[in-house]
PDB file of C-alpha atoms in Angstrom:
ATOM      1  CA  MET A   1     -15.615  11.786   7.901  1.00  0.00           C
ATOM      2  CA  ILE A   2     -11.602  12.985   8.410  1.00  0.00           C
ATOM      3  CA  ALA A   3     -10.413   8.795   8.824  1.00  0.00           C
ATOM      4  CA  ASN A   4     -12.936   7.467   5.484  1.00  0.00           C
ATOM      5  CA  ILE A   5     -10.917  10.199   4.164  1.00  0.00           C
ATOM      6  CA  LEU A   6      -7.705   8.998   4.830  1.00  0.00           C
ATOM      7  CA  MET A   7      -8.410   5.812   4.529  1.00  0.00           C
ATOM      8  CA  VAL A   8      -9.467   6.094   1.341  1.00  0.00           C
ATOM      9  CA  LEU A   9      -6.243   8.196   0.217  1.00  0.00           C
ATOM     10  CA  VAL A  10      -4.172   5.087   1.711  1.00  0.00           C
ATOM     11  CA  ALA A  11      -6.623   2.403  -0.780  1.00  0.00           C
ATOM     12  CA  LEU A  12      -6.038   4.493  -3.513  1.00  0.00           C
ATOM     13  CA  LEU A  13      -1.993   5.318  -3.019  1.00  0.00           C
ATOM     14  CA  HIS A  14      -1.994   0.900  -2.780  1.00  0.00           C
ATOM     15  CA  VAL A  15      -4.080   1.142  -5.911  1.00  0.00           C
ATOM     16  CA  TYR A  16      -1.325   2.412  -7.854  1.00  0.00           C
ATOM     17  CA  PHE A  17       1.065   0.696  -6.036  1.00  0.00           C
ATOM     18  CA  MET A  18      -0.720  -2.647  -6.981  1.00  0.00           C
ATOM     19  CA  PHE A  19      -0.350  -1.465 -10.384  1.00  0.00           C
ATOM     20  CA  LEU A  20       3.381  -0.409 -10.433  1.00  0.00           C
ATOM     21  CA  GLU A  21       4.319  -4.123  -9.431  1.00  0.00           C
ATOM     22  CA  MET A  22       1.946  -6.023 -11.583  1.00  0.00           C
ATOM     23  CA  VAL A  23       1.607  -4.010 -14.382  1.00  0.00           C
ATOM     24  CA  ALA A  24       4.734  -1.300 -14.695  1.00  0.00           C
ATOM     25  CA  TRP A  25       7.258  -3.314 -13.570  1.00  0.00           C
ATOM     26  CA  ASP A  26       9.206  -3.835 -15.654  1.00  0.00           C
ATOM     27  CA  LYS A  27       7.669  -1.091 -17.725  1.00  0.00           C
ATOM     28  CA  PRO A  28       9.532   2.200 -17.510  1.00  0.00           C
ATOM     29  CA  LEU A  29       7.331   3.551 -15.368  1.00  0.00           C
ATOM     30  CA  GLY A  30       8.384   0.590 -13.448  1.00  0.00           C
ATOM     31  CA  LEU A  31      11.673   1.006 -13.893  1.00  0.00           C
ATOM     32  CA  LYS A  32      12.965   4.847 -13.154  1.00  0.00           C
ATOM     33  CA  THR A  33       9.588   4.066  -9.545  1.00  0.00           C
ATOM     34  CA  PHE A  34      11.608   0.937  -8.445  1.00  0.00           C
ATOM     35  CA  ARG A  35      15.484   2.708 -10.353  1.00  0.00           C
ATOM     36  CA  LEU A  36      15.815  -0.370 -11.685  1.00  0.00           C
ATOM     37  CA  THR A  37      17.926  -2.420 -14.283  1.00  0.00           C
ATOM     38  CA  GLN A  38      15.957  -3.922 -16.992  1.00  0.00           C
ATOM     39  CA  GLU A  39      17.590  -7.197 -16.031  1.00  0.00           C
ATOM     40  CA  PHE A  40      16.010  -6.903 -13.364  1.00  0.00           C
ATOM     41  CA  ALA A  41      13.686  -6.529 -13.505  1.00  0.00           C
ATOM     42  CA  SER A  42      12.478  -9.156 -16.354  1.00  0.00           C
ATOM     43  CA  ALA A  43      14.683 -12.190 -13.614  1.00  0.00           C
ATOM     44  CA  SER A  44      12.085 -10.113 -10.964  1.00  0.00           C
ATOM     45  CA  LYS A  45       8.888 -10.231 -12.355  1.00  0.00           C
ATOM     46  CA  ALA A  46       7.010 -12.724 -11.150  1.00  0.00           C
ATOM     47  CA  LEU A  47       8.037 -11.349  -7.751  1.00  0.00           C
ATOM     48  CA  ALA A  48       6.913  -7.969  -8.361  1.00  0.00           C
ATOM     49  CA  MET A  49       3.250  -9.603  -9.886  1.00  0.00           C
ATOM     50  CA  ASN A  50       2.883 -11.903  -6.137  1.00  0.00           C
ATOM     51  CA  GLN A  51       3.661  -8.372  -4.250  1.00  0.00           C
ATOM     52  CA  GLY A  52       1.460  -6.789  -6.246  1.00  0.00           C
ATOM     53  CA  LEU A  53      -0.911  -8.865  -4.852  1.00  0.00           C
ATOM     54  CA  TYR A  54      -0.969  -8.341  -2.110  1.00  0.00           C
ATOM     55  CA  ASN A  55      -1.595  -5.003  -1.840  1.00  0.00           C
ATOM     56  CA  GLY A  56      -4.522  -5.072  -3.535  1.00  0.00           C
ATOM     57  CA  PHE A  57      -5.326  -7.339  -1.197  1.00  0.00           C
ATOM     58  CA  LEU A  58      -4.455  -4.812   1.395  1.00  0.00           C
ATOM     59  CA  VAL A  59      -6.886  -2.713  -1.345  1.00  0.00           C
ATOM     60  CA  ALA A  60     -10.101  -4.827  -0.613  1.00  0.00           C
ATOM     61  CA  GLY A  61      -9.474  -4.645   2.824  1.00  0.00           C
ATOM     62  CA  LEU A  62     -10.077  -0.918   3.663  1.00  0.00           C
ATOM     63  CA  VAL A  63     -12.260  -1.033   0.914  1.00  0.00           C
ATOM     64  CA  TRP A  64     -14.500  -4.069   2.262  1.00  0.00           C
ATOM     65  CA  GLY A  65     -13.894  -1.760   5.864  1.00  0.00           C
ATOM     66  CA  LEU A  66     -15.119   1.499   4.479  1.00  0.00           C
ATOM     67  CA  TRP A  67     -18.384  -0.682   3.211  1.00  0.00           C
ATOM     68  CA  LEU A  68     -19.418  -1.622   6.139  1.00  0.00           C
ATOM     69  CA  GLY A  69     -19.157   1.761   7.680  1.00  0.00           C
ATOM     70  CA  ASP A  70     -19.479   2.095  11.716  1.00  0.00           C
ATOM     71  CA  ALA A  71     -19.732  -1.478  11.623  1.00  0.00           C
ATOM     72  CA  GLY A  72     -15.770  -1.639   9.778  1.00  0.00           C
ATOM     73  CA  PHE A  73     -14.350  -0.230  12.504  1.00  0.00           C
ATOM     74  CA  ALA A  74     -12.060  -3.550  13.602  1.00  0.00           C
ATOM     75  CA  ILE A  75     -11.791  -4.264   9.936  1.00  0.00           C
ATOM     76  CA  LYS A  76     -10.626  -0.556   9.155  1.00  0.00           C
ATOM     77  CA  ALA A  77      -8.222  -1.128  12.057  1.00  0.00           C
ATOM     78  CA  PHE A  78      -6.575  -4.156  10.868  1.00  0.00           C
ATOM     79  CA  PHE A  79      -5.718  -3.581   7.392  1.00  0.00           C
ATOM     80  CA  LEU A  80      -4.621   0.462   8.546  1.00  0.00           C
ATOM     81  CA  GLY A  81      -2.683  -1.817  11.214  1.00  0.00           C
ATOM     82  CA  CYS A  82      -1.009  -4.403   8.074  1.00  0.00           C
ATOM     83  CA  VAL A  83      -0.569  -1.763   5.783  1.00  0.00           C
ATOM     84  CA  ILE A  84       1.038   0.261   8.736  1.00  0.00           C
ATOM     85  CA  VAL A  85       3.264  -3.123   8.954  1.00  0.00           C
ATOM     86  CA  ALA A  86       4.315  -3.318   5.863  1.00  0.00           C
ATOM     87  CA  GLY A  87       6.059   0.238   5.408  1.00  0.00           C
ATOM     88  CA  ILE A  88       7.773  -0.428   8.612  1.00  0.00           C
ATOM     89  CA  PHE A  89       9.394  -3.346   6.974  1.00  0.00           C
ATOM     90  CA  GLY A  90       9.329  -1.785   3.683  1.00  0.00           C
ATOM     91  CA  ALA A  91      11.516   0.665   5.287  1.00  0.00           C
ATOM     92  CA  LEU A  92      13.654  -1.353   6.694  1.00  0.00           C
ATOM     93  CA  THR A  93      14.764  -3.860   4.629  1.00  0.00           C
ATOM     94  CA  VAL A  94      14.539  -1.960   1.594  1.00  0.00           C
ATOM     95  CA  SER A  95      14.288   2.314   1.308  1.00  0.00           C
ATOM     96  CA  ARG A  96      13.436   4.378   4.361  1.00  0.00           C
ATOM     97  CA  LYS A  97      10.671   6.905   1.801  1.00  0.00           C
ATOM     98  CA  ILE A  98       8.694   3.868   2.603  1.00  0.00           C
ATOM     99  CA  LEU A  99       8.410   4.766   6.427  1.00  0.00           C
ATOM    100  CA  TYR A 100       6.905   8.090   4.364  1.00  0.00           C
ATOM    101  CA  VAL A 101       5.102   6.986   0.878  1.00  0.00           C
ATOM    102  CA  GLN A 102       2.612   3.939   2.625  1.00  0.00           C
ATOM    103  CA  ALA A 103       2.870   3.868   6.678  1.00  0.00           C
ATOM    104  CA  ALA A 104       2.915   7.518   7.058  1.00  0.00           C
ATOM    105  CA  PRO A 105      -0.393   7.807   5.422  1.00  0.00           C
ATOM    106  CA  ALA A 106      -2.195   4.600   7.246  1.00  0.00           C
ATOM    107  CA  LEU A 107      -1.241   6.055  10.965  1.00  0.00           C
ATOM    108  CA  LEU A 108      -2.643   9.046  10.312  1.00  0.00           C
ATOM    109  CA  ALA A 109      -5.519   6.926   8.699  1.00  0.00           C
ATOM    110  CA  LEU A 110      -5.391   4.815  12.521  1.00  0.00           C
ATOM    111  CA  LEU A 111      -4.881   7.150  14.939  1.00  0.00           C
ATOM    112  CA  ALA A 112      -8.122  10.110  12.216  1.00  0.00           C
ATOM    113  CA  LEU A 113     -10.287   6.358  13.292  1.00  0.00           C
ATOM    114  CA  ILE A 114      -9.485   6.356  16.704  1.00  0.00           C
ATOM    115  CA  TYR A 115      -9.528   9.128  17.390  1.00  0.00           C
ATOM    116  CA  LEU A 116     -11.559  11.262  16.092  1.00  0.00           C
TER     117      LEU A 116
END
């Protein structure tokens, strides 16, 4: 139950990330969140939308695993692992904050999935 709640939170975070990257990237919310200039946001909008789409795939995988219940253990573990790897990569290449916002919640969910 705890693992599923944490997974839902991770999925909701990624829905928000997807929204930020696919819809709000070049809008005031996106500019403020990612500390972008309007010029850079406009030039990189297609790249951000692509990144947002990948976040949507992570959401789809997490929801799929949740929908399968106990039978979805491997799927849940795989997609949580993907989120953790993406968070670590983002922390190393973009901002350390990503480690705490993206990877840490997924790691907690994965540990709960395995041990609780």
